[in-house]
Coordinates of N, CA, C and O in Angstrom, one line a residue:
X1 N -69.3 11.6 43.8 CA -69.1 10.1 43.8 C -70.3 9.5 44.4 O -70.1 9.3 45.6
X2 N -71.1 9.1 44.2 CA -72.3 8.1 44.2 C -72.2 6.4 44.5 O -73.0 5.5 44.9
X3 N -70.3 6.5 43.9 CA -70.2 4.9 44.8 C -70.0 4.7 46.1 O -69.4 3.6 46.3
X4 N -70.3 5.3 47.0 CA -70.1 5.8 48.8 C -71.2 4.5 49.0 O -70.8 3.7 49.8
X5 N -72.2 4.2 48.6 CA -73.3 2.8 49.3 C -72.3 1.6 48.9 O -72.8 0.6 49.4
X6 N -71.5 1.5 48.4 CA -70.8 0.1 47.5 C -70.0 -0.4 48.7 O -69.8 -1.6 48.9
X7 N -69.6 0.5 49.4 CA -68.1 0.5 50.4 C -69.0 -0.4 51.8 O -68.4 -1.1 52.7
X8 N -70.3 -0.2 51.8 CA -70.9 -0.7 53.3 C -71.0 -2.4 53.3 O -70.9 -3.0 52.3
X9 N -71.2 -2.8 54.2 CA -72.0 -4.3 53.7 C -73.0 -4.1 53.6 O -73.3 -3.1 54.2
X10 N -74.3 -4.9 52.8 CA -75.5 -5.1 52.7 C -76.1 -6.1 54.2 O -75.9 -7.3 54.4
X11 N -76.5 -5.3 54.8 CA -77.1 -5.9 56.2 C -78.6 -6.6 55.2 O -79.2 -7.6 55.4
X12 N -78.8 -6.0 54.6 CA -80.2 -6.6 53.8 C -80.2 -8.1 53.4 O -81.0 -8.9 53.8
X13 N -78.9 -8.3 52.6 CA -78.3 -9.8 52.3 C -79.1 -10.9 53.5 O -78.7 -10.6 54.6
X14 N -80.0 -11.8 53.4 CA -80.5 -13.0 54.1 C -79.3 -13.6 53.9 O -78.4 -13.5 53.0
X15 N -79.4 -14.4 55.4 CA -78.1 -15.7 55.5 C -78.1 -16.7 54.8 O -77.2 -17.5 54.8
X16 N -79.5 -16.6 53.8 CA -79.2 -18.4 52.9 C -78.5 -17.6 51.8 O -79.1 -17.6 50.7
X17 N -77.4 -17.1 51.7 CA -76.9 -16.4 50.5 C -75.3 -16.5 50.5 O -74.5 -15.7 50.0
X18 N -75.0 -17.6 51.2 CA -73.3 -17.9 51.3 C -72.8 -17.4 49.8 O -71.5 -17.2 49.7
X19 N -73.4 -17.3 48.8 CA -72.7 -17.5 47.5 C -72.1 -16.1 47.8 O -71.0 -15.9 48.3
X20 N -73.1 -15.2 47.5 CA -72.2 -13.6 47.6 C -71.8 -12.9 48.8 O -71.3 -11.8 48.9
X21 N -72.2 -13.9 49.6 CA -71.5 -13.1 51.1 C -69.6 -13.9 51.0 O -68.5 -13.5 51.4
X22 N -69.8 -15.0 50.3 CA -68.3 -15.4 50.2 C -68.1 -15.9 51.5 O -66.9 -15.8 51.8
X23 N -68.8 -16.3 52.5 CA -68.2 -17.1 53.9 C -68.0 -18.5 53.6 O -67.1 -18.9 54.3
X24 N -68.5 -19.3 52.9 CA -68.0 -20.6 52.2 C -67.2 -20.5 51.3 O -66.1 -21.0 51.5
X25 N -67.5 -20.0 50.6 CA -66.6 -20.0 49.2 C -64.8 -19.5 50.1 O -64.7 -18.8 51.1
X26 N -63.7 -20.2 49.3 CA -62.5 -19.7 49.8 C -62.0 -18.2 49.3 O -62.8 -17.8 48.4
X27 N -61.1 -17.3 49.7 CA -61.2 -15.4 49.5 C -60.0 -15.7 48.0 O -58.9 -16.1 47.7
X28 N -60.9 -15.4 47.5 CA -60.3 -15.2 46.2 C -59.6 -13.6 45.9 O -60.0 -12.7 46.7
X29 N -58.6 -13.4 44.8 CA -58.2 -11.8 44.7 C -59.2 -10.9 44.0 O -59.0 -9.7 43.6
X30 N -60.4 -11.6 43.9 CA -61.6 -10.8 43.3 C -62.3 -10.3 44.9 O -62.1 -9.2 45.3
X31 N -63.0 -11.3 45.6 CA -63.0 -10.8 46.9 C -62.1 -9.6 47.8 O -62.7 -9.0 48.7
X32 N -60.9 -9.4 47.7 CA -60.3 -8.9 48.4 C -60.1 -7.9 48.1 O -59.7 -7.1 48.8
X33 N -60.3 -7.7 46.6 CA -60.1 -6.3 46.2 C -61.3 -5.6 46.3 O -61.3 -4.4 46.3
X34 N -62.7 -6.3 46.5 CA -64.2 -5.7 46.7 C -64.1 -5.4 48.5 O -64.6 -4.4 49.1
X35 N -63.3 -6.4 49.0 CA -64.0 -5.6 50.2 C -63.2 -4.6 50.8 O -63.5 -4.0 51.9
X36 N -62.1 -4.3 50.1 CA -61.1 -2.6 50.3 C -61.6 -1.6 49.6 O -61.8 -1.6 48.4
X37 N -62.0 -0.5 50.5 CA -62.5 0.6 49.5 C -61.1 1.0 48.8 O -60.0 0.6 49.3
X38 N -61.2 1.7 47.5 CA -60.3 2.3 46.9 C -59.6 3.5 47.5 O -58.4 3.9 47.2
X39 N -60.6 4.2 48.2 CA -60.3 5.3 48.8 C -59.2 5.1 49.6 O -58.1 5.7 49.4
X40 N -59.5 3.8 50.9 CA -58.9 3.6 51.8 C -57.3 3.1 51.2 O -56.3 3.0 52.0
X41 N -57.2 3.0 50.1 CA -55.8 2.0 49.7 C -55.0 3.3 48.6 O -54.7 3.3 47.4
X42 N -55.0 3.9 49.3 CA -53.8 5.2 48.5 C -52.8 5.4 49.2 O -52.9 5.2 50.4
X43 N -51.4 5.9 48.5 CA -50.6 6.1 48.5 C -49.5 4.7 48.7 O -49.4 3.7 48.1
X44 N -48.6 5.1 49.9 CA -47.4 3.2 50.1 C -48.3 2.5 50.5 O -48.3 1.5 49.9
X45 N -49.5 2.5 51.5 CA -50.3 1.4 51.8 C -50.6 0.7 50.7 O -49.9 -0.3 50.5
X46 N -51.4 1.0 50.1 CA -52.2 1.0 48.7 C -51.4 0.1 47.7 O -51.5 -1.1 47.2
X47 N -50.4 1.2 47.5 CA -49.4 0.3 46.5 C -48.6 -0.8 46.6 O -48.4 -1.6 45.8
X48 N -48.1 -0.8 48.1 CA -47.7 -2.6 48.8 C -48.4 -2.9 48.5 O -48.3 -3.4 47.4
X49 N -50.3 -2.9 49.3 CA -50.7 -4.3 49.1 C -50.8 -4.6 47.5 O -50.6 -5.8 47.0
X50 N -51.0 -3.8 47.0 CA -51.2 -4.0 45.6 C -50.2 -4.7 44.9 O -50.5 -5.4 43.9
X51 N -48.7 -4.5 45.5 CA -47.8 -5.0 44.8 C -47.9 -6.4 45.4 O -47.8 -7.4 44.7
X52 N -48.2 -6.5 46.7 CA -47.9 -7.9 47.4 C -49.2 -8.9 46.7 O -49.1 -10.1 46.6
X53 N -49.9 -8.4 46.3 CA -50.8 -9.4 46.0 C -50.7 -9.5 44.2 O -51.4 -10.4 43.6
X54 N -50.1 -8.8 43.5 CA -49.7 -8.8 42.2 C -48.5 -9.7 42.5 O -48.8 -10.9 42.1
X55 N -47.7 -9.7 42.7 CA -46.4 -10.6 43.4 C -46.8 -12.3 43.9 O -46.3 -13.3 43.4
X56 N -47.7 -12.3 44.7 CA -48.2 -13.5 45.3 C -49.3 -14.5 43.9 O -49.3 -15.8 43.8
X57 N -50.1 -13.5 42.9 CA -50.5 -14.3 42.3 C -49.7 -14.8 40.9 O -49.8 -15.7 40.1
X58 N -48.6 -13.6 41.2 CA -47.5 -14.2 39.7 C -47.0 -15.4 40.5 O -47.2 -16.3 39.7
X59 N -46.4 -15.8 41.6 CA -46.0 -16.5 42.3 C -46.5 -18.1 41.8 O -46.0 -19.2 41.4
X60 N -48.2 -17.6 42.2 CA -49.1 -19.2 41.8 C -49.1 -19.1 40.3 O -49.4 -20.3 40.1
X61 N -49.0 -18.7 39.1 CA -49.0 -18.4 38.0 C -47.7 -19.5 37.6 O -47.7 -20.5 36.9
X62 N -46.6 -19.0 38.2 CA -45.5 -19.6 38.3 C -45.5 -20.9 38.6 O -45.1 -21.9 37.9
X63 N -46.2 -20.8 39.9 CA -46.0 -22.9 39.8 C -46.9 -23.5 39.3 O -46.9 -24.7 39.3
X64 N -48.0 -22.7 38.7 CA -48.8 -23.6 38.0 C -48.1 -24.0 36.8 O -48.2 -25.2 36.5
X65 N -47.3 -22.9 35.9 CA -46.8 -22.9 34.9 C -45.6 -24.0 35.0 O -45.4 -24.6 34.0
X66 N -45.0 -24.3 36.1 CA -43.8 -25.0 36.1 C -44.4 -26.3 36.7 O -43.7 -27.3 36.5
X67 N -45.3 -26.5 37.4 CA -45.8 -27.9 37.5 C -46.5 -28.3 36.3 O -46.7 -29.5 36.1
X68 N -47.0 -27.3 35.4 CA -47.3 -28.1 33.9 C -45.8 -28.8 33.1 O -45.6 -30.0 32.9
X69 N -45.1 -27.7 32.9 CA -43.9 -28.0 32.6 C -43.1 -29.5 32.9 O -42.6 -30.3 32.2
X70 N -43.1 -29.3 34.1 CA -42.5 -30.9 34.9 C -43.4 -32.1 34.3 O -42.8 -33.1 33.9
X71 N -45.0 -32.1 34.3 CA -45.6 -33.3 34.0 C -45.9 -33.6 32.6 O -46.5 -34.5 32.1
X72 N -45.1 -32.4 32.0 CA -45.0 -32.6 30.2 C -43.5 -33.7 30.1 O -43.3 -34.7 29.4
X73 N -42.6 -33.0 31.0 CA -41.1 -33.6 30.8 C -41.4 -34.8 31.2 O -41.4 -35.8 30.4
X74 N -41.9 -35.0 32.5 CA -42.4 -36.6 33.2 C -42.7 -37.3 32.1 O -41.8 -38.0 31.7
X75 N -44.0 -37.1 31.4 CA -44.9 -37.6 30.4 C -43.9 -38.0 29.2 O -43.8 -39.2 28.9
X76 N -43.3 -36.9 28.7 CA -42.6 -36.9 27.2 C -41.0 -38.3 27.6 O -40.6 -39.2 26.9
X77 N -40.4 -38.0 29.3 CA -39.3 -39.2 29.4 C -40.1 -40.3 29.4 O -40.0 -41.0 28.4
X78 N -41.0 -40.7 30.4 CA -41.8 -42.0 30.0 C -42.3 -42.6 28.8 O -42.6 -43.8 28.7
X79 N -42.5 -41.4 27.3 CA -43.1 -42.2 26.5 C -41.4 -42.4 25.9 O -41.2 -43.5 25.5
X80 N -40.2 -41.6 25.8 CA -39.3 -41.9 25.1 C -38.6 -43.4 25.7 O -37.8 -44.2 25.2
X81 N -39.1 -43.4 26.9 CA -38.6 -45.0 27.6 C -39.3 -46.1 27.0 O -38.7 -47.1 26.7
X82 N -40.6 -45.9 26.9 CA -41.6 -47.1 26.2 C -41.1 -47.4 24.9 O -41.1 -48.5 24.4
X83 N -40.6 -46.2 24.1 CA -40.5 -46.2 22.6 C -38.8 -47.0 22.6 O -38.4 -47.7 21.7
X84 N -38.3 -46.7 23.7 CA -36.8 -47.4 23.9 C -37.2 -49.0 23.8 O -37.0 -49.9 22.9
X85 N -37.7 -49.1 25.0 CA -38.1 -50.4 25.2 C -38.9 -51.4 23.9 O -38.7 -52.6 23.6
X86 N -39.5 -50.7 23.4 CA -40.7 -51.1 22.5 C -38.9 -51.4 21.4 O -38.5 -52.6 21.3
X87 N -38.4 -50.7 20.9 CA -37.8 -50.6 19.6 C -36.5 -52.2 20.2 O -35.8 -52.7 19.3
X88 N -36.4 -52.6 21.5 CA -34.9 -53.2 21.9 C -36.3 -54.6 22.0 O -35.8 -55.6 22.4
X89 N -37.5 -54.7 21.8 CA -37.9 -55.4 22.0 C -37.9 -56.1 20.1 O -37.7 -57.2 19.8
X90 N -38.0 -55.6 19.8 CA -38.1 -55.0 18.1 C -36.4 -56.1 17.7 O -36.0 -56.1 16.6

């Protein structure tokens, strides 16, 4: 295994490099899975976190999905109210 350098941090990295050091940027589930070795995340460890954060992003998945949902319904009663209105004006 040859990926044993991947697991360290790069002390080389200069500090004007916030982009890939990720200390500005907010920890995304792409960050968090780079800075766990794979090694270190076997067996029930491994597999909780794995499930807790498979779990947590179906979660946001979820309310993204259902706050689209709501501002379609929102959207779709407001135009059937205008079209009420519009037709009693009629």
């Amino acid at each position: 295994g040859g990926r044993g350098g991947r697991e360290l941090p790069a002390p080389e990295l200069p500090p004007e490099a916030p982009k890939r050091s990720g200390s500005i940027q907010p920890i995304t589930s792409k960050d968090l899975v780079g800075e766990a070795p794979p090694r270190e995340q076997t067996g029930v460890i491994g597999w909780l976190n794995k499930r807790q954060k498979e779990n947590a992003e179906e979660q946001m998945r979820k309310m993204e999905k259902w706050n689209e949902v709501m501002l379609k319904r929102q959207q779709e009663k407001k135009e059937e109210e205008e079209r009420k209105q519009a037709e009693g004006v009629v």
